[in-house]
Tab-separated table of C-alpha atoms and ligand atoms in Angstrom:
chain	number	residue	atom	x	y	z
Q	12	LEU	CA	89.603	86.381	131.787
Q	13	SER	CA	91.977	84.482	129.553
Q	14	LEU	CA	94.598	84.340	132.331
Q	15	ALA	CA	91.999	83.358	134.905
Q	16	THR	CA	90.601	80.607	132.667
Q	17	TYR	CA	94.098	79.239	132.070
Q	18	LEU	CA	94.708	79.063	135.837
Q	19	ARG	CA	91.259	77.592	136.537
Q	20	ASP	CA	92.027	74.750	134.083
Q	21	ARG	CA	95.260	73.917	135.873
Q	22	MET	CA	94.734	74.818	139.535
Q	23	SER	CA	91.156	74.086	140.484
Q	24	GLU	CA	91.970	74.753	144.151
Q	25	ALA	CA	93.186	78.320	143.496
Q	26	GLU	CA	90.888	81.160	144.470
Q	27	ILE	CA	90.958	83.704	141.663
Q	28	ARG	CA	89.486	87.184	141.992
Q	29	ILE	CA	89.229	89.702	139.170
Q	30	LEU	CA	89.143	93.270	140.475
Q	31	ASP	CA	88.314	95.318	137.389
Q	32	GLY	CA	89.154	99.017	137.503
Q	33	GLN	CA	86.260	99.663	135.105
Q	34	MET	CA	83.867	98.570	137.847
Q	35	LEU	CA	85.656	99.466	141.062
Q	36	LYS	CA	87.181	102.658	142.376
Q	37	ILE	CA	90.843	102.472	143.338
Q	38	SER	CA	89.854	102.904	146.999
Q	39	ASP	CA	87.546	99.862	146.728
Q	40	ILE	CA	90.319	97.794	145.146
Q	41	LEU	CA	92.745	98.715	147.935
Q	42	LYS	CA	90.167	97.841	150.592
Q	43	GLU	CA	89.403	94.521	148.924
Q	44	LEU	CA	93.092	93.754	148.700
Q	45	ASP	CA	93.446	94.238	152.450
Q	46	ARG	CA	90.462	92.000	153.042
Q	47	ILE	CA	91.513	89.068	150.863
Q	48	THR	CA	95.326	89.359	151.328
Q	49	PRO	CA	96.175	87.454	148.137
Q	50	ASP	CA	99.409	85.493	147.725
Q	51	ILE	CA	99.868	86.807	144.216
Q	52	VAL	CA	98.722	90.059	142.611
Q	53	GLY	CA	98.760	90.457	138.813
Q	54	LEU	CA	98.365	93.913	137.267
Q	55	GLY	CA	97.757	94.961	133.666
Q	56	PRO	CA	98.118	98.741	133.597
Q	57	ILE	CA	97.770	101.170	130.701
Q	58	TRP	CA	99.468	104.543	130.816
Q	59	LEU	CA	96.346	106.327	132.054
Q	60	ASN	CA	96.152	104.183	135.189
Q	61	TYR	CA	99.765	103.224	135.819
Q	62	LYS	CA	99.876	105.497	138.884
Q	63	ASN	CA	96.931	103.590	140.359
Q	64	ALA	CA	98.618	100.293	139.475
Q	65	LEU	CA	101.638	101.402	141.504
Q	66	ALA	CA	99.391	102.256	144.448
Q	67	ILE	CA	97.959	98.730	144.263
Q	68	ALA	CA	101.453	97.225	143.929
Q	69	ARG	CA	102.732	99.096	147.004
Q	70	GLN	CA	99.713	98.102	149.049
Q	71	SER	CA	100.184	94.486	147.910
Q	72	LYS	CA	103.772	94.504	149.080
Q	73	LYS	CA	102.670	95.749	152.506
Q	74	ILE	CA	100.506	92.655	152.866
Q	75	LYS	CA	103.372	90.475	151.582
Q	76	SER	CA	101.909	89.538	148.188
Q	77	ARG	CA	104.125	88.743	145.221
Q	78	VAL	CA	103.415	91.243	142.454
Q	79	ILE	CA	103.665	90.790	138.698
Q	80	MET	CA	102.734	93.080	135.804
Q	81	GLY	CA	101.900	92.417	132.173
Q	82	GLY	CA	100.222	93.947	129.122
Q	83	HIS	CA	101.241	96.499	126.488
Q	84	TYR	CA	102.498	99.181	128.874
Q	85	ALA	CA	104.562	96.861	131.056
Q	86	THR	CA	105.964	95.027	128.023
Q	87	GLY	CA	107.166	98.287	126.492
Q	88	LEU	CA	108.682	99.639	129.705
Q	89	ALA	CA	109.836	96.444	131.433
Q	90	LYS	CA	113.392	97.699	131.957
Q	91	GLU	CA	112.361	101.102	133.299
Q	92	ILE	CA	109.632	99.719	135.559
Q	93	LEU	CA	111.963	97.196	137.158
Q	94	ALA	CA	114.807	99.698	137.501
Q	95	ASN	CA	112.446	101.986	139.436
Q	96	ARG	CA	110.205	99.430	141.211
Q	97	GLY	CA	112.188	96.180	141.214
Q	98	ILE	CA	113.740	94.401	144.157
Q	99	CYS	CA	116.856	96.608	144.243
Q	100	SER	CA	114.988	99.896	143.942
Q	101	ASP	CA	113.899	102.322	146.678
Q	102	ASP	CA	110.284	101.783	145.674
Q	103	TYR	CA	110.290	97.979	145.524
Q	104	CYS	CA	106.784	96.829	144.682
Q	105	ILE	CA	107.112	94.742	141.475
Q	106	ASP	CA	108.725	91.308	141.427
Q	107	ALA	CA	108.572	90.602	137.709
Q	108	ILE	CA	107.057	91.586	134.391
Q	109	ILE	CA	105.645	89.390	131.665
Q	110	GLN	CA	106.251	90.448	128.071
Q	111	GLY	CA	103.643	89.376	125.495
Q	112	ASP	CA	101.422	86.360	126.224
Q	113	GLY	CA	100.942	85.918	129.946
Q	114	GLU	CA	98.992	82.686	130.439
Q	115	GLU	CA	101.825	80.194	130.831
Q	116	ALA	CA	104.331	82.640	132.385
Q	117	PHE	CA	101.816	83.748	135.030
Q	118	TYR	CA	100.999	80.127	135.833
Q	119	GLN	CA	104.674	79.245	136.256
Q	120	PHE	CA	105.258	82.354	138.381
Q	121	ILE	CA	102.432	81.230	140.673
Q	122	LEU	CA	103.891	77.716	140.854
Q	123	GLY	CA	107.112	79.317	142.083
Q	124	LEU	CA	109.407	78.148	139.273
Q	125	PRO	CA	112.859	79.773	139.268
Q	126	PHE	CA	112.590	83.062	137.377
Q	127	LYS	CA	115.291	82.104	134.892
Q	128	LYS	CA	113.166	79.171	133.727
Q	129	ILE	CA	110.030	81.187	132.950
Q	130	LYS	CA	109.755	82.268	129.317
Q	131	ASN	CA	108.510	85.840	128.695
Q	132	LEU	CA	109.606	86.903	132.190
Q	133	VAL	CA	111.679	89.999	132.930
Q	134	TYR	CA	113.047	90.531	136.444
Q	135	GLN	CA	115.691	92.335	138.412
Q	136	LYS	CA	118.529	90.255	139.813
Q	137	PRO	CA	118.674	90.624	143.591
Q	138	LYS	CA	121.866	92.339	144.814
Q	139	ALA	CA	123.399	92.695	141.312
Q	140	GLY	CA	120.478	94.895	140.226
Q	141	PHE	CA	120.671	94.292	136.488
Q	142	ILE	CA	117.553	93.436	134.535
Q	143	GLU	CA	117.284	89.962	133.069
Q	144	PHE	CA	115.141	89.413	129.957
Q	145	ASN	CA	114.186	85.770	129.422
Q	146	LYS	CA	113.430	84.367	125.979
Q	147	THR	CA	109.966	85.210	124.661
Q	148	GLU	CA	107.518	82.778	123.156
Q	149	SER	CA	104.086	83.258	121.580
Q	150	LEU	CA	101.391	80.755	122.474
Q	151	ASP	CA	99.255	78.906	119.962
Q	152	LEU	CA	95.940	80.728	120.444
Q	153	ASN	CA	94.055	77.612	119.408
Q	154	ASN	CA	95.329	75.770	122.456
Q	155	LEU	CA	93.763	78.296	124.850
Q	156	SER	CA	90.329	77.508	126.277
Q	157	ILE	CA	87.521	79.932	125.541
Q	158	SER	CA	87.590	82.586	128.276
Q	159	ASP	CA	85.110	81.740	131.010
Q	160	ARG	CA	82.854	84.805	131.340
Q	161	ASN	CA	81.324	83.343	134.476
Q	162	MET	CA	84.451	84.335	136.365
Q	163	VAL	CA	82.957	87.833	136.528
Q	164	ASP	CA	79.411	89.078	136.900
Q	165	VAL	CA	78.575	89.603	133.238
Q	166	GLU	CA	75.426	91.593	134.077
Q	167	ASN	CA	77.692	94.380	135.382
Q	168	TYR	CA	79.405	94.513	132.003
Q	169	PHE	CA	76.076	94.766	130.196
Q	170	ARG	CA	75.278	97.764	132.371
Q	171	ILE	CA	78.482	99.673	131.584
Q	172	SER	CA	78.595	98.680	127.921
Q	173	LYS	CA	75.224	100.317	127.283
Q	174	LYS	CA	77.094	103.623	127.365
Q	175	LYS	CA	79.752	102.353	124.967
Q	176	VAL	CA	77.574	100.807	122.275
Q	177	LEU	CA	76.342	103.494	120.024
Q	178	LYS	CA	72.828	102.173	119.544
Q	179	PRO	CA	70.935	101.727	122.795
Q	180	SER	CA	68.803	99.023	121.197
Q	181	TYR	CA	71.610	96.540	121.919
Q	182	LYS	CA	71.432	95.499	125.533
Q	183	ARG	CA	73.845	92.602	125.923
Q	184	HIS	CA	77.225	93.483	124.554
Q	185	LEU	CA	80.292	91.245	124.841
Q	186	TYR	CA	83.776	91.029	123.378
Q	187	PHE	CA	85.895	88.373	121.709
Q	188	TYR	CA	89.086	88.350	119.658
Q	189	SER	CA	89.736	86.640	116.344
Q	190	LYS	CA	93.477	87.278	116.313
Q	191	LYS	CA	96.353	88.868	118.169
Q	192	GLY	CA	98.736	91.312	116.572
Q	193	CYS	CA	98.619	93.038	113.207
Q	194	ALA	CA	100.141	91.873	109.922
Q	195	TRP	CA	101.329	95.357	109.011
Q	196	ARG	CA	103.098	95.854	112.349
Q	197	ALA	CA	104.685	92.417	112.096
Q	198	PHE	CA	105.803	92.901	108.495
Q	199	SER	CA	107.141	96.434	108.903
Q	200	LYS	CA	108.673	95.832	112.336
Q	201	GLY	CA	106.798	98.580	114.130
Q	202	GLY	CA	103.762	99.459	112.016
Q	203	CYS	CA	102.079	102.843	112.294
Q	204	VAL	CA	104.182	105.429	114.102
Q	205	PHE	CA	101.732	105.680	117.034
Q	206	CYS	CA	101.087	101.938	117.419
Q	207	ALA	CA	102.087	100.516	120.805
Q	208	ARG	CA	100.858	96.932	120.449
Q	209	MET	CA	103.063	94.469	122.304
Q	210	TYR	CA	102.789	91.597	119.814
Q	211	LYS	CA	105.559	91.335	117.263
Q	212	ASP	CA	103.750	88.659	115.250
Q	213	MET	CA	100.197	88.174	113.984
Q	214	ARG	CA	98.281	85.050	115.009
Q	215	THR	CA	94.785	84.032	114.067
Q	216	ARG	CA	92.383	81.793	115.947
Q	217	ASN	CA	90.698	78.965	114.078
Q	218	PRO	CA	87.327	80.063	112.685
Q	219	GLU	CA	85.736	76.922	114.216
Q	220	LEU	CA	86.916	77.959	117.671
Q	221	ILE	CA	85.567	81.481	117.212
Q	222	LEU	CA	82.212	80.133	116.085
Q	223	GLU	CA	82.145	77.958	119.209
Q	224	GLU	CA	82.872	81.039	121.340
Q	225	ILE	CA	80.193	83.126	119.618
Q	226	ASP	CA	77.665	80.329	120.121
Q	227	TYR	CA	78.611	80.172	123.822
Q	228	LEU	CA	78.167	83.941	124.214
Q	229	VAL	CA	74.846	83.946	122.419
Q	230	LYS	CA	73.332	80.879	124.092
Q	231	LYS	CA	74.727	81.231	127.588
Q	232	PHE	CA	74.614	85.029	127.984
Q	233	LYS	CA	72.094	86.027	125.304
Q	234	ALA	CA	74.623	88.418	123.790
Q	235	ASP	CA	72.967	90.583	121.126
Q	236	PHE	CA	76.059	92.579	120.179
Q	237	LEU	CA	79.628	91.308	119.811
Q	238	TRP	CA	82.761	93.347	119.333
Q	239	ASP	CA	85.819	91.690	117.829
Q	240	VAL	CA	88.595	93.716	119.425
Q	241	SER	CA	91.326	92.417	117.091
Q	242	ASP	CA	93.199	95.079	115.157
Q	243	ASN	CA	91.979	94.104	111.708
Q	244	PHE	CA	89.168	91.649	111.004
Q	245	PHE	CA	90.570	91.021	107.506
Q	246	ASP	CA	94.117	90.147	108.611
Q	247	GLY	CA	95.563	86.679	108.079
Q	248	LYS	CA	95.934	84.974	104.717
Q	249	GLY	CA	92.576	83.456	103.804
Q	250	TRP	CA	91.231	83.809	107.370
Q	251	PHE	CA	88.319	86.105	106.455
Q	252	ASP	CA	86.999	83.841	103.703
Q	253	LYS	CA	87.409	80.765	105.857
Q	254	PHE	CA	85.538	82.377	108.743
Q	255	TYR	CA	82.831	83.587	106.356
Q	256	GLY	CA	82.513	80.051	104.975
Q	257	ILE	CA	81.556	78.592	108.330
Q	258	TYR	CA	79.802	81.600	109.889
Q	259	LYS	CA	77.453	82.684	107.096
Q	260	ASP	CA	74.917	79.961	107.844
Q	261	TYR	CA	75.047	80.248	111.654
Q	262	PRO	CA	71.407	80.948	112.530
Q	263	PHE	CA	71.810	83.033	115.716
Q	264	LYS	CA	74.171	85.757	114.529
Q	265	PRO	CA	74.269	88.745	116.863
Q	266	THR	CA	75.106	92.186	115.502
Q	267	MET	CA	78.847	92.650	115.241
Q	268	ARG	CA	81.359	95.477	115.412
Q	269	ILE	CA	84.860	95.085	113.987
Q	270	TYR	CA	88.052	97.015	113.232
Q	271	ALA	CA	89.283	97.183	109.645
Q	272	ARG	CA	91.697	98.933	107.352
Q	273	ALA	CA	90.042	101.050	104.648
Q	274	ASN	CA	91.564	99.090	101.758
Q	275	ASP	CA	89.807	95.915	102.939
Q	276	ILE	CA	86.386	97.488	102.502
Q	277	THR	CA	85.902	96.393	98.911
Q	278	GLU	CA	82.923	95.609	96.691
Q	279	GLU	CA	83.868	91.944	96.926
Q	280	ASN	CA	83.805	91.928	100.745
Q	281	MET	CA	80.626	93.995	101.170
Q	282	LYS	CA	78.151	91.173	100.691
Q	283	LYS	CA	80.069	88.950	103.098
Q	284	ILE	CA	80.198	91.743	105.689
Q	285	ALA	CA	76.430	92.182	105.448
Q	286	ASP	CA	75.795	88.405	105.566
Q	287	MET	CA	77.759	88.204	108.823
Q	288	LYS	CA	75.568	90.935	110.363
Q	289	ILE	CA	78.543	93.242	110.812
Q	290	LYS	CA	76.832	96.582	111.317
Q	291	GLN	CA	79.585	98.799	112.669
Q	292	ILE	CA	83.142	99.142	111.357
Q	293	ILE	CA	85.877	101.206	112.992
Q	294	ILE	CA	88.576	102.395	110.607
Q	295	GLY	CA	91.795	104.290	111.305
Q	296	LEU	CA	91.528	106.910	108.549
Q	297	GLU	CA	94.047	109.159	110.344
Q	298	THR	CA	94.461	112.135	107.985
Q	299	GLY	CA	93.276	113.878	104.851
Q	300	ASP	CA	96.811	114.396	103.546
Q	301	GLN	CA	98.365	111.570	101.524
Q	302	ARG	CA	101.885	112.610	102.587
Q	303	LYS	CA	100.924	112.379	106.239
Q	304	LEU	CA	99.700	108.819	105.693
Q	305	ILE	CA	103.300	108.147	104.700
Q	306	SER	CA	104.842	109.975	107.673
Q	307	LEU	CA	102.453	108.088	109.970
Q	308	ARG	CA	103.778	104.880	108.366
Q	309	LYS	CA	100.292	103.562	107.605
Q	310	GLY	CA	101.715	101.301	104.913
Q	311	PRO	CA	101.479	101.096	101.109
Q	312	THR	CA	97.794	100.106	101.042
Q	313	ALA	CA	96.626	103.237	102.889
Q	314	SER	CA	95.400	106.055	100.681
Q	315	ILE	CA	92.960	108.942	100.698
Q	316	ALA	CA	91.132	107.282	97.792
Q	317	ALA	CA	90.748	104.022	99.766
Q	318	SER	CA	89.354	105.968	102.767
Q	319	LYS	CA	86.721	107.665	100.607
Q	320	LYS	CA	85.781	104.452	98.855
Q	321	ALA	CA	85.357	102.631	102.174
Q	322	ILE	CA	82.994	105.275	103.563
Q	323	LYS	CA	80.951	105.313	100.356
Q	324	LEU	CA	80.632	101.527	100.222
Q	325	LEU	CA	79.628	101.283	103.870
Q	326	LYS	CA	77.059	104.046	103.483
Q	327	SER	CA	75.475	102.365	100.477
Q	328	ALA	CA	75.262	99.057	102.377
Q	329	GLY	CA	73.693	100.696	105.476
Q	330	ILE	CA	76.691	99.804	107.673
Q	331	SER	CA	77.889	102.357	110.228
Q	332	SER	CA	81.398	103.706	109.691
Q	333	TYR	CA	83.439	105.097	112.556
Q	334	GLY	CA	86.505	107.032	111.439
Q	335	PHE	CA	89.478	107.616	113.725
Q	336	PHE	CA	91.834	110.500	112.938
Q	337	VAL	CA	95.218	111.488	114.309
Q	338	PHE	CA	96.323	115.119	114.517
Q	339	GLY	CA	100.006	115.731	115.137
Q	340	ALA	CA	101.584	113.419	112.541
Q	341	PRO	CA	105.349	113.761	112.045
Q	342	ASN	CA	105.881	117.041	110.184
Q	343	GLU	CA	102.225	118.031	110.541
Q	344	THR	CA	101.718	121.550	109.184
Q	345	LYS	CA	98.877	124.062	109.213
Q	346	GLU	CA	98.142	123.035	105.623
Q	347	SER	CA	98.007	119.300	106.343
Q	348	LEU	CA	95.789	119.918	109.366
Q	349	LYS	CA	93.475	121.974	107.197
Q	350	LYS	CA	93.347	119.127	104.696
Q	351	SER	CA	92.328	116.728	107.481
Q	352	VAL	CA	89.545	119.034	108.644
Q	353	GLU	CA	88.268	119.417	105.074
Q	354	PHE	CA	88.545	115.664	104.573
Q	355	ILE	CA	86.387	114.989	107.615
Q	356	HIS	CA	83.743	117.330	106.188
Q	357	GLU	CA	83.988	115.551	102.831
Q	358	LEU	CA	83.668	112.113	104.431
Q	359	ASN	CA	80.673	113.361	106.405
Q	360	GLU	CA	79.020	114.280	103.129
Q	361	LEU	CA	79.812	110.789	101.840
Q	362	GLY	CA	78.029	109.324	104.858
Q	363	MET	CA	80.617	108.731	107.635
Q	364	THR	CA	78.516	107.876	110.682
Q	365	LYS	CA	80.781	109.175	113.422
Q	366	PHE	CA	84.370	110.313	113.791
Q	367	TRP	CA	86.983	110.761	116.522
Q	368	PRO	CA	89.837	113.245	116.046
Q	369	HIS	CA	92.679	112.351	118.436
Q	370	ILE	CA	95.941	114.111	119.157
Q	371	LEU	CA	98.848	111.744	118.579
Q	372	GLU	CA	99.839	110.241	121.916
Q	373	PRO	CA	103.328	108.716	121.848
Q	374	TYR	CA	102.492	105.651	123.925
Q	375	PRO	CA	105.418	103.725	125.384
Q	376	ASN	CA	106.333	100.919	122.979
Q	377	SER	CA	105.419	102.972	119.893
Q	378	GLN	CA	107.910	104.271	117.371
Q	379	ALA	CA	106.726	107.786	118.242
Q	380	PHE	CA	107.757	107.193	121.842
Q	381	HIS	CA	111.201	105.879	120.830
Q	382	LEU	CA	111.727	108.867	118.546
Q	383	LEU	CA	110.718	111.263	121.308
Q	384	ARG	CA	112.973	109.615	123.853
Q	385	LYS	CA	115.901	109.862	121.463
Q	386	ARG	CA	115.214	113.515	120.718
Q	387	THR	CA	114.756	114.671	124.320
Q	388	GLY	CA	118.046	113.498	125.830
Q	389	ASP	CA	117.698	112.383	129.430
Q	390	LYS	CA	114.161	113.678	129.946
Q	391	TYR	CA	112.380	110.374	129.381
Q	392	LYS	CA	115.316	108.018	129.845
Q	393	ASN	CA	114.741	105.452	132.613
Q	394	VAL	CA	111.279	106.889	133.308
Q	395	ASP	CA	108.252	104.629	133.880
Q	396	LEU	CA	105.681	107.186	135.108
Q	397	PHE	CA	104.763	110.011	132.741
Q	398	ASP	CA	102.789	113.216	132.650
Q	399	LYS	CA	100.765	112.375	129.548
Q	400	ASP	CA	100.009	116.011	128.587
Q	401	GLN	CA	103.675	116.876	128.866
Q	402	VAL	CA	104.657	113.950	126.632
Q	403	ILE	CA	102.112	114.988	123.972
Q	404	ASN	CA	103.297	118.594	124.136
Q	405	ASP	CA	106.907	117.498	123.762
Q	406	TRP	CA	105.976	115.350	120.786
Q	407	VAL	CA	104.285	118.256	119.018
Q	408	LYS	CA	107.170	120.634	119.856
Q	409	ASN	CA	109.768	118.237	118.511
Q	410	PHE	CA	108.054	116.566	115.575
Q	411	CYS	CA	105.327	118.855	114.207
Q	412	ARG	CA	105.603	122.083	112.283
Q	413	VAL	CA	102.495	123.462	113.911
Q	414	SER	CA	101.862	124.371	117.548
Q	415	PHE	CA	99.851	122.365	120.059
Q	416	SER	CA	97.357	125.225	120.388
Q	417	GLU	CA	96.843	125.318	116.621
Q	418	ILE	CA	96.137	121.566	116.629
Q	419	MET	CA	93.645	122.040	119.468
Q	420	THR	CA	91.973	124.944	117.640
Q	421	GLN	CA	91.382	122.730	114.615
Q	422	ALA	CA	90.231	119.793	116.740
Q	423	ARG	CA	87.814	121.982	118.710
Q	424	LYS	CA	86.201	123.274	115.525
Q	425	LEU	CA	85.240	119.708	114.725
Q	426	GLU	CA	83.710	118.881	118.063
Q	427	PHE	CA	80.616	120.898	117.193
Q	428	LEU	CA	79.760	118.691	114.249
Q	429	PRO	CA	76.790	116.501	115.179
Q	430	ASN	CA	78.655	113.240	114.463
Q	431	SER	CA	81.813	114.092	116.439
Q	432	GLY	CA	82.523	111.381	118.998
Q	433	TYR	CA	84.963	113.469	120.964
Q	434	LYS	CA	84.520	116.566	123.083
Q	435	TYR	CA	87.659	118.451	124.040
Q	436	SER	CA	86.078	121.088	126.241
C	76	LIG	S1	97.860	101.032	114.477
C	76	LIG	FE1	96.618	99.305	113.769
C	76	LIG	S2	97.161	99.063	111.587
C	76	LIG	FE2	98.773	100.326	112.514
C	76	LIG	S3	100.345	98.857	113.081
C	76	LIG	FE3	99.053	99.144	114.893
C	76	LIG	S4	97.525	97.555	114.837
C	76	LIG	FE4	98.491	97.667	112.797
């Protein structure tokens, strides 16, 4: 929507269609592509649907569209994707990739500017075959218009989001973002070992602009539930207090869900959180073993004590806490896994609302992925399409001191708890 809004502002004559894979089957997208025969096709795959994205790219090439990819997955694997799908490859279906912010680069690609002049663009040189990486630039988020939700049928999103929002009493659920990137990832040059975010910096949006967007979502679409999808609501020096200062008196506050780090859930912030009608907080608690917090590179502020305190504070304020856990940390052992399982039970007693135990997935662009690629020789070198289960298995084999089946046994024990958000079977 952000890309589409940027184009709408600059090319009112362009016909822009958003074909969302959450709404449409791949067969419907391919049919629609044939029907509309677009000049340009932009794709934003994740690793679960990259195979489908390639099917769309190949079909697009058949109808002579120019094809460009962006997003976290394409940013992390730009070189490999273009080596395998670029103009000199046997499976040519991608003309270029955008790394990081796509609004201006996509616009310039559509205008037909020479590739070497487009910042953030990566492309394969015809004939020579090598991959050219242009300079990257981050946009000022405050110069971007508020995304125009009318470019899709929002009612469809209300229908699917009913399944995603945990309380069915909320009927009109929409998203916004308060920032891009994460301060810890920017500061530590990589962040948590499993983090695959494409942004190297952390940028906040002006609180005034966010308030304007919230007001638009509430008044125009009657949104009753908003989800800030930014990595940490408390990131950015002074941002939280500034936002609180202008938002606390807004009279039409919808219920809100945010992401946070446990150490930001403090006594001092609790009243402000409640005043802003934040009712659900998702926290990456990861593990019950302090040493595994270190091997996961969660940063100096992460601790078992902070995790417990956060759950207790949220419980006492009547705010739902959603804990995310990662099994398969570097050097995970039977003992550390056991500690995590016991910790989840302990947090449940303290009032954790719901929890999700995940197996560490070494997403492309994460440090885990780079470590795995280094350790496995040629296996994942120059590869852009992966068997996800195989990658996870290889991670566990190479970096954990416990087997994959032992991890699954522990994870499956937890799925029977009434507040488990994840079912493995
Ligand atoms: S996983 Fe979250 S906290 Fe860790 S570096 Fe990534 S965005 Fe930051």
